[in-house]
Amino acid sequence: MKKEFSWHSINIEQWYQIYQITKANISEIDRAAELLKVVMCDTNADDVPIAVFAERLKFLDFLKDEMPKDKLKKEYTFGGRVFELRAAPDKITAAQYIDYKNYAKEEEDEQLKIGKYLSVFFVPKGETYGDYDMKEVIETLETYCNISTANSVAFFLQTQLNKSIQVLKNSLAKEMRKTKMQLPELLNTGEYSFISLTWLRLPEWTTELF
């Protein structure tokens, strides 16, 4: 049995299914069977002798691992279409920011909006953000972008945001000391918000699957 599976082999659409399966109120054996169907892309993955099924459970081992943080690239190809990653916080346009905030307001589980969020940062090469079929881009990302790449983009954005906020706090603190003023409470508590990154969390359930 040579097949190997990892976070890199799981696309966003599969992630949606995995996430929902882990939340479902079903037995652990049923959960494992449903996860195998998703991971193997085979609706009959559990229609095998029990010995084979038990062996196939090894395919789910990677779910207990943290998602890797890959080195980001300037360009990616998804479904034969080239995309530019435009995620530098200081270069995000107003249009991108507005769309991101609008997606965040939608009443839907954050884990099921990853394709929408990523569509804000992956722009078809050579095109102006928004001047194309956004729904088509979202569908392309959900089908061809692996969840490890999505996690890496989220990690990059969070890291850059934290750096930007720290620079801002240091600069403000320096100026405040000159005037004997205190930092704004908003910055002291860390309750600031430029881009909320609650949309992708390393799954806590992975350590309790087996």
mmCIF file with all atom_site columns, C-alpha atoms in Angstrom:
data_model
loop_
_atom_site.group_PDB
_atom_site.id
_atom_site.type_symbol
_atom_site.label_atom_id
_atom_site.label_alt_id
_atom_site.label_comp_id
_atom_site.label_asym_id
_atom_site.label_entity_id
_atom_site.label_seq_id
_atom_site.pdbx_PDB_ins_code
_atom_site.Cartn_x
_atom_site.Cartn_y
_atom_site.Cartn_z
_atom_site.occupancy
_atom_site.B_iso_or_equiv
_atom_site.pdbx_formal_charge
_atom_site.auth_seq_id
_atom_site.auth_comp_id
_atom_site.auth_asym_id
_atom_site.auth_atom_id
_atom_site.pdbx_PDB_model_num
ATOM 1   C CA . MET A 1 1   ? 0.000   0.000  0.000   1.00 0.00 ? 1   MET A CA 1
ATOM 2   C CA . LYS A 1 2   ? 2.133   2.844  -1.358  1.00 0.00 ? 2   LYS A CA 1
ATOM 3   C CA . LYS A 1 3   ? -0.339  5.727  -1.235  1.00 0.00 ? 3   LYS A CA 1
ATOM 4   C CA . GLU A 1 4   ? 0.591   8.685  0.930   1.00 0.00 ? 4   GLU A CA 1
ATOM 5   C CA . PHE A 1 5   ? -1.549  11.634 1.893   1.00 0.00 ? 5   PHE A CA 1
ATOM 6   C CA . SER A 1 6   ? -0.655  14.930 3.529   1.00 0.00 ? 6   SER A CA 1
ATOM 7   C CA . TRP A 1 7   ? -2.027  18.426 4.055   1.00 0.00 ? 7   TRP A CA 1
ATOM 8   C CA . HIS A 1 8   ? -0.526  19.275 0.663   1.00 0.00 ? 8   HIS A CA 1
ATOM 9   C CA . SER A 1 9   ? -2.851  16.775 -0.995  1.00 0.00 ? 9   SER A CA 1
ATOM 10  C CA . ILE A 1 10  ? -5.984  18.275 0.551   1.00 0.00 ? 10  ILE A CA 1
ATOM 11  C CA . ASN A 1 11  ? -7.687  21.079 -1.333  1.00 0.00 ? 11  ASN A CA 1
ATOM 12  C CA . ILE A 1 12  ? -9.915  23.677 0.280   1.00 0.00 ? 12  ILE A CA 1
ATOM 13  C CA . GLU A 1 13  ? -13.119 21.915 -0.731  1.00 0.00 ? 13  GLU A CA 1
ATOM 14  C CA . GLN A 1 14  ? -11.881 18.755 0.960   1.00 0.00 ? 14  GLN A CA 1
ATOM 15  C CA . TRP A 1 15  ? -10.969 20.813 4.019   1.00 0.00 ? 15  TRP A CA 1
ATOM 16  C CA . TYR A 1 16  ? -14.582 21.992 4.246   1.00 0.00 ? 16  TYR A CA 1
ATOM 17  C CA . GLN A 1 17  ? -15.734 18.375 4.264   1.00 0.00 ? 17  GLN A CA 1
ATOM 18  C CA . ILE A 1 18  ? -13.113 17.283 6.800   1.00 0.00 ? 18  ILE A CA 1
ATOM 19  C CA . TYR A 1 19  ? -14.061 20.152 9.085   1.00 0.00 ? 19  TYR A CA 1
ATOM 20  C CA . GLN A 1 20  ? -17.773 19.303 8.926   1.00 0.00 ? 20  GLN A CA 1
ATOM 21  C CA . ILE A 1 21  ? -17.148 15.596 9.463   1.00 0.00 ? 21  ILE A CA 1
ATOM 22  C CA . THR A 1 22  ? -15.128 16.256 12.601  1.00 0.00 ? 22  THR A CA 1
ATOM 23  C CA . LYS A 1 23  ? -17.972 18.348 13.984  1.00 0.00 ? 23  LYS A CA 1
ATOM 24  C CA . ALA A 1 24  ? -20.677 15.829 13.130  1.00 0.00 ? 24  ALA A CA 1
ATOM 25  C CA . ASN A 1 25  ? -22.402 13.887 15.897  1.00 0.00 ? 25  ASN A CA 1
ATOM 26  C CA . ILE A 1 26  ? -21.441 10.426 14.652  1.00 0.00 ? 26  ILE A CA 1
ATOM 27  C CA . SER A 1 27  ? -19.474 7.465  15.979  1.00 0.00 ? 27  SER A CA 1
ATOM 28  C CA . GLU A 1 28  ? -15.690 7.439  15.651  1.00 0.00 ? 28  GLU A CA 1
ATOM 29  C CA . ILE A 1 29  ? -15.773 4.504  13.229  1.00 0.00 ? 29  ILE A CA 1
ATOM 30  C CA . ASP A 1 30  ? -18.247 6.364  11.022  1.00 0.00 ? 30  ASP A CA 1
ATOM 31  C CA . ARG A 1 31  ? -16.122 9.493  11.285  1.00 0.00 ? 31  ARG A CA 1
ATOM 32  C CA . ALA A 1 32  ? -13.029 7.591  10.167  1.00 0.00 ? 32  ALA A CA 1
ATOM 33  C CA . ALA A 1 33  ? -14.945 6.070  7.243   1.00 0.00 ? 33  ALA A CA 1
ATOM 34  C CA . GLU A 1 34  ? -16.209 9.483  6.084   1.00 0.00 ? 34  GLU A CA 1
ATOM 35  C CA . LEU A 1 35  ? -12.751 11.020 6.427   1.00 0.00 ? 35  LEU A CA 1
ATOM 36  C CA . LEU A 1 36  ? -11.260 8.240  4.327   1.00 0.00 ? 36  LEU A CA 1
ATOM 37  C CA . LYS A 1 37  ? -13.777 8.921  1.570   1.00 0.00 ? 37  LYS A CA 1
ATOM 38  C CA . VAL A 1 38  ? -12.741 12.562 1.485   1.00 0.00 ? 38  VAL A CA 1
ATOM 39  C CA . VAL A 1 39  ? -8.989  12.021 1.769   1.00 0.00 ? 39  VAL A CA 1
ATOM 40  C CA . MET A 1 40  ? -8.936  9.257  -0.839  1.00 0.00 ? 40  MET A CA 1
ATOM 41  C CA . CYS A 1 41  ? -11.507 10.979 -3.091  1.00 0.00 ? 41  CYS A CA 1
ATOM 42  C CA . ASP A 1 42  ? -13.347 7.677  -3.179  1.00 0.00 ? 42  ASP A CA 1
ATOM 43  C CA . THR A 1 43  ? -16.954 7.321  -2.040  1.00 0.00 ? 43  THR A CA 1
ATOM 44  C CA . ASN A 1 44  ? -16.375 3.584  -1.703  1.00 0.00 ? 44  ASN A CA 1
ATOM 45  C CA . ALA A 1 45  ? -13.215 3.854  0.405   1.00 0.00 ? 45  ALA A CA 1
ATOM 46  C CA . ASP A 1 46  ? -14.904 1.972  3.249   1.00 0.00 ? 46  ASP A CA 1
ATOM 47  C CA . ASP A 1 47  ? -16.454 -0.720 1.039   1.00 0.00 ? 47  ASP A CA 1
ATOM 48  C CA . VAL A 1 48  ? -13.563 -3.097 1.639   1.00 0.00 ? 48  VAL A CA 1
ATOM 49  C CA . PRO A 1 49  ? -12.742 -5.996 3.997   1.00 0.00 ? 49  PRO A CA 1
ATOM 50  C CA . ILE A 1 50  ? -12.200 -4.853 7.573   1.00 0.00 ? 50  ILE A CA 1
ATOM 51  C CA . ALA A 1 51  ? -8.480  -5.714 7.418   1.00 0.00 ? 51  ALA A CA 1
ATOM 52  C CA . VAL A 1 52  ? -8.030  -3.420 4.428   1.00 0.00 ? 52  VAL A CA 1
ATOM 53  C CA . PHE A 1 53  ? -10.113 -0.715 6.098   1.00 0.00 ? 53  PHE A CA 1
ATOM 54  C CA . ALA A 1 54  ? -7.926  -0.915 9.199   1.00 0.00 ? 54  ALA A CA 1
ATOM 55  C CA . GLU A 1 55  ? -4.812  -0.580 7.043   1.00 0.00 ? 55  GLU A CA 1
ATOM 56  C CA . ARG A 1 56  ? -6.286  2.431  5.252   1.00 0.00 ? 56  ARG A CA 1
ATOM 57  C CA . LEU A 1 57  ? -6.697  4.268  8.547   1.00 0.00 ? 57  LEU A CA 1
ATOM 58  C CA . LYS A 1 58  ? -2.976  5.005  8.264   1.00 0.00 ? 58  LYS A CA 1
ATOM 59  C CA . PHE A 1 59  ? -3.884  7.388  5.448   1.00 0.00 ? 59  PHE A CA 1
ATOM 60  C CA . LEU A 1 60  ? -5.410  9.676  8.081   1.00 0.00 ? 60  LEU A CA 1
ATOM 61  C CA . ASP A 1 61  ? -2.264  9.928  10.198  1.00 0.00 ? 61  ASP A CA 1
ATOM 62  C CA . PHE A 1 62  ? -1.340  13.314 8.729   1.00 0.00 ? 62  PHE A CA 1
ATOM 63  C CA . LEU A 1 63  ? -4.488  14.849 10.225  1.00 0.00 ? 63  LEU A CA 1
ATOM 64  C CA . LYS A 1 64  ? -2.745  14.702 13.587  1.00 0.00 ? 64  LYS A CA 1
ATOM 65  C CA . ASP A 1 65  ? 0.109   16.851 12.284  1.00 0.00 ? 65  ASP A CA 1
ATOM 66  C CA . GLU A 1 66  ? 0.256   20.620 12.231  1.00 0.00 ? 66  GLU A CA 1
ATOM 67  C CA . MET A 1 67  ? -0.273  22.126 8.821   1.00 0.00 ? 67  MET A CA 1
ATOM 68  C CA . PRO A 1 68  ? 3.119   23.087 7.395   1.00 0.00 ? 68  PRO A CA 1
ATOM 69  C CA . LYS A 1 69  ? 3.957   26.726 6.755   1.00 0.00 ? 69  LYS A CA 1
ATOM 70  C CA . ASP A 1 70  ? 5.288   26.821 3.215   1.00 0.00 ? 70  ASP A CA 1
ATOM 71  C CA . LYS A 1 71  ? 7.477   29.520 1.747   1.00 0.00 ? 71  LYS A CA 1
ATOM 72  C CA . LEU A 1 72  ? 5.182   31.787 -0.218  1.00 0.00 ? 72  LEU A CA 1
ATOM 73  C CA . LYS A 1 73  ? 5.680   32.516 -3.895  1.00 0.00 ? 73  LYS A CA 1
ATOM 74  C CA . LYS A 1 74  ? 4.810   35.554 -5.963  1.00 0.00 ? 74  LYS A CA 1
ATOM 75  C CA . GLU A 1 75  ? 2.839   33.471 -8.430  1.00 0.00 ? 75  GLU A CA 1
ATOM 76  C CA . TYR A 1 76  ? 0.785   30.289 -8.271  1.00 0.00 ? 76  TYR A CA 1
ATOM 77  C CA . THR A 1 77  ? -0.953  28.232 -10.921 1.00 0.00 ? 77  THR A CA 1
ATOM 78  C CA . PHE A 1 78  ? -4.371  26.896 -10.017 1.00 0.00 ? 78  PHE A CA 1
ATOM 79  C CA . GLY A 1 79  ? -6.374  24.946 -12.573 1.00 0.00 ? 79  GLY A CA 1
ATOM 80  C CA . GLY A 1 80  ? -4.124  26.130 -15.385 1.00 0.00 ? 80  GLY A CA 1
ATOM 81  C CA . ARG A 1 81  ? -4.608  29.796 -14.460 1.00 0.00 ? 81  ARG A CA 1
ATOM 82  C CA . VAL A 1 82  ? -1.763  31.921 -13.111 1.00 0.00 ? 82  VAL A CA 1
ATOM 83  C CA . PHE A 1 83  ? -2.444  33.995 -9.995  1.00 0.00 ? 83  PHE A CA 1
ATOM 84  C CA . GLU A 1 84  ? -0.377  36.654 -8.285  1.00 0.00 ? 84  GLU A CA 1
ATOM 85  C CA . LEU A 1 85  ? -0.302  36.656 -4.498  1.00 0.00 ? 85  LEU A CA 1
ATOM 86  C CA . ARG A 1 86  ? -0.999  40.219 -3.425  1.00 0.00 ? 86  ARG A CA 1
ATOM 87  C CA . ALA A 1 87  ? -0.935  39.941 0.339   1.00 0.00 ? 87  ALA A CA 1
ATOM 88  C CA . ALA A 1 88  ? 1.590   42.503 1.588   1.00 0.00 ? 88  ALA A CA 1
ATOM 89  C CA . PRO A 1 89  ? -0.418  44.395 4.254   1.00 0.00 ? 89  PRO A CA 1
ATOM 90  C CA . ASP A 1 90  ? 0.988   47.767 3.192   1.00 0.00 ? 90  ASP A CA 1
ATOM 91  C CA . LYS A 1 91  ? -0.057  47.180 -0.424  1.00 0.00 ? 91  LYS A CA 1
ATOM 92  C CA . ILE A 1 92  ? -3.562  45.819 0.051   1.00 0.00 ? 92  ILE A CA 1
ATOM 93  C CA . THR A 1 93  ? -6.011  48.046 -1.803  1.00 0.00 ? 93  THR A CA 1
ATOM 94  C CA . ALA A 1 94  ? -9.192  49.554 -0.435  1.00 0.00 ? 94  ALA A CA 1
ATOM 95  C CA . ALA A 1 95  ? -11.213 47.258 -2.706  1.00 0.00 ? 95  ALA A CA 1
ATOM 96  C CA . GLN A 1 96  ? -9.496  44.184 -1.255  1.00 0.00 ? 96  GLN A CA 1
ATOM 97  C CA . TYR A 1 97  ? -10.011 45.390 2.302   1.00 0.00 ? 97  TYR A CA 1
ATOM 98  C CA . ILE A 1 98  ? -13.707 46.132 1.726   1.00 0.00 ? 98  ILE A CA 1
ATOM 99  C CA . ASP A 1 99  ? -14.326 42.709 0.193   1.00 0.00 ? 99  ASP A CA 1
ATOM 100 C CA . TYR A 1 100 ? -12.490 41.016 3.044   1.00 0.00 ? 100 TYR A CA 1
ATOM 101 C CA . LYS A 1 101 ? -14.538 42.816 5.663   1.00 0.00 ? 101 LYS A CA 1
ATOM 102 C CA . ASN A 1 102 ? -17.763 42.040 3.793   1.00 0.00 ? 102 ASN A CA 1
ATOM 103 C CA . TYR A 1 103 ? -16.884 38.324 3.710   1.00 0.00 ? 103 TYR A CA 1
ATOM 104 C CA . ALA A 1 104 ? -16.125 38.481 7.431   1.00 0.00 ? 104 ALA A CA 1
ATOM 105 C CA . LYS A 1 105 ? -19.615 39.854 8.102   1.00 0.00 ? 105 LYS A CA 1
ATOM 106 C CA . GLU A 1 106 ? -21.374 36.998 6.299   1.00 0.00 ? 106 GLU A CA 1
ATOM 107 C CA . GLU A 1 107 ? -23.192 34.621 8.630   1.00 0.00 ? 107 GLU A CA 1
ATOM 108 C CA . GLU A 1 108 ? -21.270 31.509 7.767   1.00 0.00 ? 108 GLU A CA 1
ATOM 109 C CA . ASP A 1 109 ? -18.714 29.434 9.634   1.00 0.00 ? 109 ASP A CA 1
ATOM 110 C CA . GLU A 1 110 ? -15.302 31.057 9.214   1.00 0.00 ? 110 GLU A CA 1
ATOM 111 C CA . GLN A 1 111 ? -13.796 27.702 8.271   1.00 0.00 ? 111 GLN A CA 1
ATOM 112 C CA . LEU A 1 112 ? -16.154 27.499 5.290   1.00 0.00 ? 112 LEU A CA 1
ATOM 113 C CA . LYS A 1 113 ? -15.201 30.909 3.880   1.00 0.00 ? 113 LYS A CA 1
ATOM 114 C CA . ILE A 1 114 ? -11.532 30.244 3.187   1.00 0.00 ? 114 ILE A CA 1
ATOM 115 C CA . GLY A 1 115 ? -12.004 30.291 -0.591  1.00 0.00 ? 115 GLY A CA 1
ATOM 116 C CA . LYS A 1 116 ? -13.677 33.691 -0.354  1.00 0.00 ? 116 LYS A CA 1
ATOM 117 C CA . TYR A 1 117 ? -10.962 35.107 1.864   1.00 0.00 ? 117 TYR A CA 1
ATOM 118 C CA . LEU A 1 118 ? -8.176  33.805 -0.366  1.00 0.00 ? 118 LEU A CA 1
ATOM 119 C CA . SER A 1 119 ? -9.843  35.322 -3.436  1.00 0.00 ? 119 SER A CA 1
ATOM 120 C CA . VAL A 1 120 ? -9.028  38.712 -1.909  1.00 0.00 ? 120 VAL A CA 1
ATOM 121 C CA . PHE A 1 121 ? -5.291  37.982 -2.072  1.00 0.00 ? 121 PHE A CA 1
ATOM 122 C CA . PHE A 1 122 ? -4.946  35.753 -5.145  1.00 0.00 ? 122 PHE A CA 1
ATOM 123 C CA . VAL A 1 123 ? -5.463  37.897 -8.246  1.00 0.00 ? 123 VAL A CA 1
ATOM 124 C CA . PRO A 1 124 ? -5.352  36.567 -11.831 1.00 0.00 ? 124 PRO A CA 1
ATOM 125 C CA . LYS A 1 125 ? -2.026  37.652 -13.301 1.00 0.00 ? 125 LYS A CA 1
ATOM 126 C CA . GLY A 1 126 ? -2.119  40.879 -15.244 1.00 0.00 ? 126 GLY A CA 1
ATOM 127 C CA . GLU A 1 127 ? -5.602  41.827 -14.076 1.00 0.00 ? 127 GLU A CA 1
ATOM 128 C CA . THR A 1 128 ? -6.901  44.558 -11.811 1.00 0.00 ? 128 THR A CA 1
ATOM 129 C CA . TYR A 1 129 ? -8.452  43.261 -8.608  1.00 0.00 ? 129 TYR A CA 1
ATOM 130 C CA . GLY A 1 130 ? -12.182 42.701 -9.048  1.00 0.00 ? 130 GLY A CA 1
ATOM 131 C CA . ASP A 1 131 ? -12.277 43.145 -12.842 1.00 0.00 ? 131 ASP A CA 1
ATOM 132 C CA . TYR A 1 132 ? -13.162 39.494 -13.426 1.00 0.00 ? 132 TYR A CA 1
ATOM 133 C CA . ASP A 1 133 ? -15.608 36.828 -12.311 1.00 0.00 ? 133 ASP A CA 1
ATOM 134 C CA . MET A 1 134 ? -14.896 36.607 -8.579  1.00 0.00 ? 134 MET A CA 1
ATOM 135 C CA . LYS A 1 135 ? -17.148 33.576 -8.139  1.00 0.00 ? 135 LYS A CA 1
ATOM 136 C CA . GLU A 1 136 ? -15.109 31.697 -10.717 1.00 0.00 ? 136 GLU A CA 1
ATOM 137 C CA . VAL A 1 137 ? -11.885 32.575 -8.895  1.00 0.00 ? 137 VAL A CA 1
ATOM 138 C CA . ILE A 1 138 ? -13.309 31.360 -5.588  1.00 0.00 ? 138 ILE A CA 1
ATOM 139 C CA . GLU A 1 139 ? -14.346 28.060 -7.158  1.00 0.00 ? 139 GLU A CA 1
ATOM 140 C CA . THR A 1 140 ? -10.909 27.662 -8.745  1.00 0.00 ? 140 THR A CA 1
ATOM 141 C CA . LEU A 1 141 ? -9.156  28.253 -5.432  1.00 0.00 ? 141 LEU A CA 1
ATOM 142 C CA . GLU A 1 142 ? -11.421 25.849 -3.561  1.00 0.00 ? 142 GLU A CA 1
ATOM 143 C CA . THR A 1 143 ? -10.754 23.156 -6.153  1.00 0.00 ? 143 THR A CA 1
ATOM 144 C CA . TYR A 1 144 ? -7.032  23.580 -6.829  1.00 0.00 ? 144 TYR A CA 1
ATOM 145 C CA . CYS A 1 145 ? -5.433  25.385 -3.871  1.00 0.00 ? 145 CYS A CA 1
ATOM 146 C CA . ASN A 1 146 ? -4.258  23.053 -1.123  1.00 0.00 ? 146 ASN A CA 1
ATOM 147 C CA . ILE A 1 147 ? -5.055  23.841 2.483   1.00 0.00 ? 147 ILE A CA 1
ATOM 148 C CA . SER A 1 148 ? -1.364  24.061 3.371   1.00 0.00 ? 148 SER A CA 1
ATOM 149 C CA . THR A 1 149 ? -0.962  27.020 1.010   1.00 0.00 ? 149 THR A CA 1
ATOM 150 C CA . ALA A 1 150 ? -4.060  28.634 2.520   1.00 0.00 ? 150 ALA A CA 1
ATOM 151 C CA . ASN A 1 151 ? -2.610  28.166 6.008   1.00 0.00 ? 151 ASN A CA 1
ATOM 152 C CA . SER A 1 152 ? 0.713   29.643 4.906   1.00 0.00 ? 152 SER A CA 1
ATOM 153 C CA . VAL A 1 153 ? -0.969  32.752 3.517   1.00 0.00 ? 153 VAL A CA 1
ATOM 154 C CA . ALA A 1 154 ? -2.904  33.203 6.763   1.00 0.00 ? 154 ALA A CA 1
ATOM 155 C CA . PHE A 1 155 ? 0.274   32.787 8.813   1.00 0.00 ? 155 PHE A CA 1
ATOM 156 C CA . PHE A 1 156 ? 2.120   35.322 6.639   1.00 0.00 ? 156 PHE A CA 1
ATOM 157 C CA . LEU A 1 157 ? -0.648  37.888 6.990   1.00 0.00 ? 157 LEU A CA 1
ATOM 158 C CA . GLN A 1 158 ? -0.844  37.446 10.741  1.00 0.00 ? 158 GLN A CA 1
ATOM 159 C CA . THR A 1 159 ? 2.931   37.735 11.107  1.00 0.00 ? 159 THR A CA 1
ATOM 160 C CA . GLN A 1 160 ? 3.110   40.859 8.965   1.00 0.00 ? 160 GLN A CA 1
ATOM 161 C CA . LEU A 1 161 ? 0.165   42.396 10.788  1.00 0.00 ? 161 LEU A CA 1
ATOM 162 C CA . ASN A 1 162 ? 1.758   41.770 14.178  1.00 0.00 ? 162 ASN A CA 1
ATOM 163 C CA . LYS A 1 163 ? 5.000   43.350 12.983  1.00 0.00 ? 163 LYS A CA 1
ATOM 164 C CA . SER A 1 164 ? 3.155   46.386 11.651  1.00 0.00 ? 164 SER A CA 1
ATOM 165 C CA . ILE A 1 165 ? 1.248   46.821 14.897  1.00 0.00 ? 165 ILE A CA 1
ATOM 166 C CA . GLN A 1 166 ? 4.436   46.490 16.971  1.00 0.00 ? 166 GLN A CA 1
ATOM 167 C CA . VAL A 1 167 ? 6.184   49.145 14.868  1.00 0.00 ? 167 VAL A CA 1
ATOM 168 C CA . LEU A 1 168 ? 3.161   51.381 15.304  1.00 0.00 ? 168 LEU A CA 1
ATOM 169 C CA . LYS A 1 169 ? 3.099   50.821 19.075  1.00 0.00 ? 169 LYS A CA 1
ATOM 170 C CA . ASN A 1 170 ? 6.829   51.524 19.393  1.00 0.00 ? 170 ASN A CA 1
ATOM 171 C CA . SER A 1 171 ? 6.537   54.698 17.339  1.00 0.00 ? 171 SER A CA 1
ATOM 172 C CA . LEU A 1 172 ? 3.529   55.920 19.293  1.00 0.00 ? 172 LEU A CA 1
ATOM 173 C CA . ALA A 1 173 ? 5.141   55.055 22.615  1.00 0.00 ? 173 ALA A CA 1
ATOM 174 C CA . LYS A 1 174 ? 8.172   57.149 21.705  1.00 0.00 ? 174 LYS A CA 1
ATOM 175 C CA . GLU A 1 175 ? 6.013   60.121 20.804  1.00 0.00 ? 175 GLU A CA 1
ATOM 176 C CA . MET A 1 176 ? 3.818   59.685 23.870  1.00 0.00 ? 176 MET A CA 1
ATOM 177 C CA . ARG A 1 177 ? 6.830   59.721 26.172  1.00 0.00 ? 177 ARG A CA 1
ATOM 178 C CA . LYS A 1 178 ? 7.777   63.100 24.769  1.00 0.00 ? 178 LYS A CA 1
ATOM 179 C CA . THR A 1 179 ? 4.380   64.512 25.702  1.00 0.00 ? 179 THR A CA 1
ATOM 180 C CA . LYS A 1 180 ? 3.911   62.363 28.812  1.00 0.00 ? 180 LYS A CA 1
ATOM 181 C CA . MET A 1 181 ? 0.766   60.844 27.325  1.00 0.00 ? 181 MET A CA 1
ATOM 182 C CA . GLN A 1 182 ? -0.224  57.196 27.525  1.00 0.00 ? 182 GLN A CA 1
ATOM 183 C CA . LEU A 1 183 ? -0.676  54.831 24.634  1.00 0.00 ? 183 LEU A CA 1
ATOM 184 C CA . PRO A 1 184 ? -4.273  54.612 23.416  1.00 0.00 ? 184 PRO A CA 1
ATOM 185 C CA . GLU A 1 185 ? -6.091  51.899 25.333  1.00 0.00 ? 185 GLU A CA 1
ATOM 186 C CA . LEU A 1 186 ? -6.847  50.176 22.037  1.00 0.00 ? 186 LEU A CA 1
ATOM 187 C CA . LEU A 1 187 ? -3.168  49.487 21.439  1.00 0.00 ? 187 LEU A CA 1
ATOM 188 C CA . ASN A 1 188 ? -2.392  48.643 25.042  1.00 0.00 ? 188 ASN A CA 1
ATOM 189 C CA . THR A 1 189 ? -4.977  45.861 25.064  1.00 0.00 ? 189 THR A CA 1
ATOM 190 C CA . GLY A 1 190 ? -4.140  44.568 21.611  1.00 0.00 ? 190 GLY A CA 1
ATOM 191 C CA . GLU A 1 191 ? -7.774  44.992 20.567  1.00 0.00 ? 191 GLU A CA 1
ATOM 192 C CA . TYR A 1 192 ? -6.885  46.355 17.175  1.00 0.00 ? 192 TYR A CA 1
ATOM 193 C CA . SER A 1 193 ? -8.150  45.153 13.832  1.00 0.00 ? 193 SER A CA 1
ATOM 194 C CA . PHE A 1 194 ? -6.891  45.606 10.323  1.00 0.00 ? 194 PHE A CA 1
ATOM 195 C CA . ILE A 1 195 ? -7.441  42.155 8.913   1.00 0.00 ? 195 ILE A CA 1
ATOM 196 C CA . SER A 1 196 ? -9.025  39.542 11.118  1.00 0.00 ? 196 SER A CA 1
ATOM 197 C CA . LEU A 1 197 ? -7.454  36.132 10.625  1.00 0.00 ? 197 LEU A CA 1
ATOM 198 C CA . THR A 1 198 ? -9.847  33.891 12.499  1.00 0.00 ? 198 THR A CA 1
ATOM 199 C CA . TRP A 1 199 ? -10.664 32.098 9.264   1.00 0.00 ? 199 TRP A CA 1
ATOM 200 C CA . LEU A 1 200 ? -8.021  29.422 9.535   1.00 0.00 ? 200 LEU A CA 1
ATOM 201 C CA . ARG A 1 201 ? -7.096  27.645 12.715  1.00 0.00 ? 201 ARG A CA 1
ATOM 202 C CA . LEU A 1 202 ? -4.966  24.578 13.197  1.00 0.00 ? 202 LEU A CA 1
ATOM 203 C CA . PRO A 1 203 ? -7.631  22.000 14.050  1.00 0.00 ? 203 PRO A CA 1
ATOM 204 C CA . GLU A 1 204 ? -7.689  21.114 17.735  1.00 0.00 ? 204 GLU A CA 1
ATOM 205 C CA . TRP A 1 205 ? -9.559  17.907 16.964  1.00 0.00 ? 205 TRP A CA 1
ATOM 206 C CA . THR A 1 206 ? -6.623  16.315 15.156  1.00 0.00 ? 206 THR A CA 1
ATOM 207 C CA . THR A 1 207 ? -5.039  15.094 18.384  1.00 0.00 ? 207 THR A CA 1
ATOM 208 C CA . GLU A 1 208 ? -8.226  13.302 19.362  1.00 0.00 ? 208 GLU A CA 1
ATOM 209 C CA . LEU A 1 209 ? -9.069  11.489 16.144  1.00 0.00 ? 209 LEU A CA 1
ATOM 210 C CA . PHE A 1 210 ? -7.752  8.079  17.085  1.00 0.00 ? 210 PHE A CA 1
#
